XYZ file of C-alpha atoms in Angstrom:
164
model
C 60.056 -8.025 9.796
C 57.473 -10.720 10.536
C 56.113 -8.576 13.411
C 55.541 -5.675 11.024
C 53.803 -7.982 8.577
C 51.586 -9.362 11.355
C 50.700 -5.829 12.497
C 49.916 -4.752 8.930
C 47.688 -7.788 8.373
C 45.972 -7.142 11.715
C 45.218 -3.561 10.685
C 43.828 -4.712 7.343
C 41.532 -7.164 9.100
C 40.382 -4.452 11.518
C 39.463 -2.029 8.721
C 36.101 -3.650 7.791
C 34.849 -3.249 11.349
C 35.652 0.455 11.179
C 33.798 0.678 7.877
C 30.655 -0.620 9.627
C 30.327 2.538 11.737
C 28.084 5.444 10.877
C 29.878 8.196 8.961
C 29.651 11.952 9.414
C 30.453 14.566 6.799
C 30.417 18.266 7.598
C 30.358 21.037 5.050
C 27.433 22.973 3.656
C 25.134 19.960 4.135
C 26.121 18.067 7.296
C 25.162 14.427 6.946
C 25.238 11.277 9.089
C 24.830 8.094 7.076
C 25.257 4.337 6.917
C 25.747 2.681 3.533
C 25.575 -1.113 3.433
C 26.200 -1.371 -0.316
C 22.580 -2.187 -1.195
C 21.014 0.844 0.487
C 21.797 4.025 2.369
C 20.075 5.460 5.440
C 20.908 9.042 6.333
C 20.103 12.150 8.330
C 21.118 15.532 6.948
C 20.617 19.195 7.708
C 19.218 20.614 4.475
C 18.388 24.303 4.494
C 18.262 24.335 8.292
C 15.699 21.487 8.419
C 16.435 17.930 9.477
C 15.827 15.450 6.674
C 15.921 11.670 6.773
C 16.481 9.677 3.592
C 16.385 6.002 2.698
C 17.691 4.971 -0.702
C 17.724 1.472 -2.221
C 20.059 0.974 -5.179
C 18.167 -1.915 -6.831
C 14.548 -1.704 -5.706
C 12.168 -4.626 -6.012
C 9.565 -4.406 -8.761
C 6.866 -3.785 -6.117
C 8.703 -0.728 -4.814
C 9.680 0.556 -8.247
C 6.044 0.403 -9.402
C 4.459 1.757 -6.196
C 2.732 5.117 -6.021
C 2.878 5.148 -2.196
C 4.189 2.895 0.529
C 4.871 3.285 4.215
C 8.355 3.265 5.631
C 9.116 1.316 8.805
C 12.007 1.253 11.254
C 12.864 -1.264 13.944
C 15.858 -0.502 16.123
C 15.378 -3.066 18.863
C 18.752 -4.557 18.025
C 17.629 -8.138 18.591
C 18.160 -10.780 15.953
C 14.549 -11.916 16.276
C 13.150 -8.457 15.506
C 11.787 -7.836 12.055
C 9.974 -5.072 10.262
C 6.939 -7.316 9.870
C 6.599 -7.650 13.654
C 4.428 -5.033 15.292
C 6.428 -4.852 18.532
C 9.198 -2.289 18.258
C 8.454 -1.340 14.656
C 7.503 2.273 14.021
C 5.920 3.557 10.836
C 5.976 6.792 8.942
C 2.726 7.670 7.253
C 2.444 7.099 3.500
C 4.828 9.194 1.455
C 5.156 9.371 -2.301
C 8.261 7.632 -3.591
C 10.819 9.476 -5.665
C 12.565 7.349 -8.279
C 15.982 8.217 -9.633
C 18.172 5.242 -10.540
C 16.751 3.382 -7.585
C 14.104 4.110 -5.051
C 14.319 6.712 -2.333
C 12.220 8.514 0.179
C 12.961 11.811 1.871
C 11.178 12.811 5.078
C 11.455 16.150 6.887
C 10.143 17.601 10.111
C 8.755 15.765 13.140
C 8.985 12.285 11.587
C 12.665 12.840 10.708
C 13.336 14.018 14.271
C 11.492 11.032 15.747
C 13.471 8.592 13.599
C 16.761 10.348 14.398
C 16.077 9.676 18.075
C 15.233 6.043 17.339
C 18.417 5.569 15.317
C 20.486 7.234 18.046
C 19.109 4.863 20.710
C 19.570 1.690 18.646
C 21.617 -1.027 20.283
C 23.165 -3.057 17.458
C 20.925 -3.035 14.402
C 18.604 -0.637 12.647
C 16.173 -2.198 10.194
C 14.471 0.030 7.634
C 12.206 -0.914 4.747
C 9.120 -0.197 2.725
C 5.971 -1.837 4.051
C 2.294 -2.085 3.286
C -0.578 -3.639 5.150
C -1.884 -6.938 3.806
C -5.616 -7.171 3.221
C -5.868 -10.132 5.613
C -3.745 -8.438 8.280
C -0.041 -8.251 8.899
C 2.595 -6.505 6.866
C 4.439 -7.075 3.623
C 8.042 -5.866 3.682
C 9.862 -4.751 0.542
C 13.536 -3.908 0.253
C 14.131 -4.190 3.980
C 17.725 -3.480 4.948
C 19.853 -3.773 8.079
C 22.276 -1.071 9.164
C 24.695 -1.285 12.069
C 24.022 1.115 14.913
C 27.627 1.650 15.966
C 28.385 5.372 15.979
C 24.843 6.411 15.077
C 24.380 8.375 18.297
C 27.448 10.576 17.832
C 27.125 11.035 14.059
C 23.427 11.978 14.187
C 24.045 14.261 17.195
C 26.500 16.283 15.088
C 23.811 16.808 12.448
C 21.160 17.678 15.050
C 23.434 20.347 16.562
C 23.388 22.159 13.218
C 19.661 21.742 12.574
C 17.454 24.023 14.682
């Protein structure tokens, strides 16, 4: 009986690590996503086009009030990497923000494909956030989030197979 209890407890402890993987959902809108509780980063095949979305549940006041911001990704996987660093950080051009009980951005086309490839090649961590250039140089980061990279390659590949 104690062996069964130990096995059951071991499985319960292993469950959070499984929850840290990227998820894939098929259906009419295939989607690969990672939800860390504060934000979600996803790739989906919407109407035959690849779309990338980033959604923050409780945006900062700077993001909530912004008309436009850039979006940045850093998938170097090193603990020293940050979105504010120029090495390894890639930017999408300015996009208007769409607000709906939080802050989100939806990108289609070549930028979504480029970022899908970046997310697929990530080692351990994917950092995504809203950024803007400071007047005196450098970057300000707002609502930056970290997402694990485990399973991103396979989950995003499933979406890409369905998006021409």
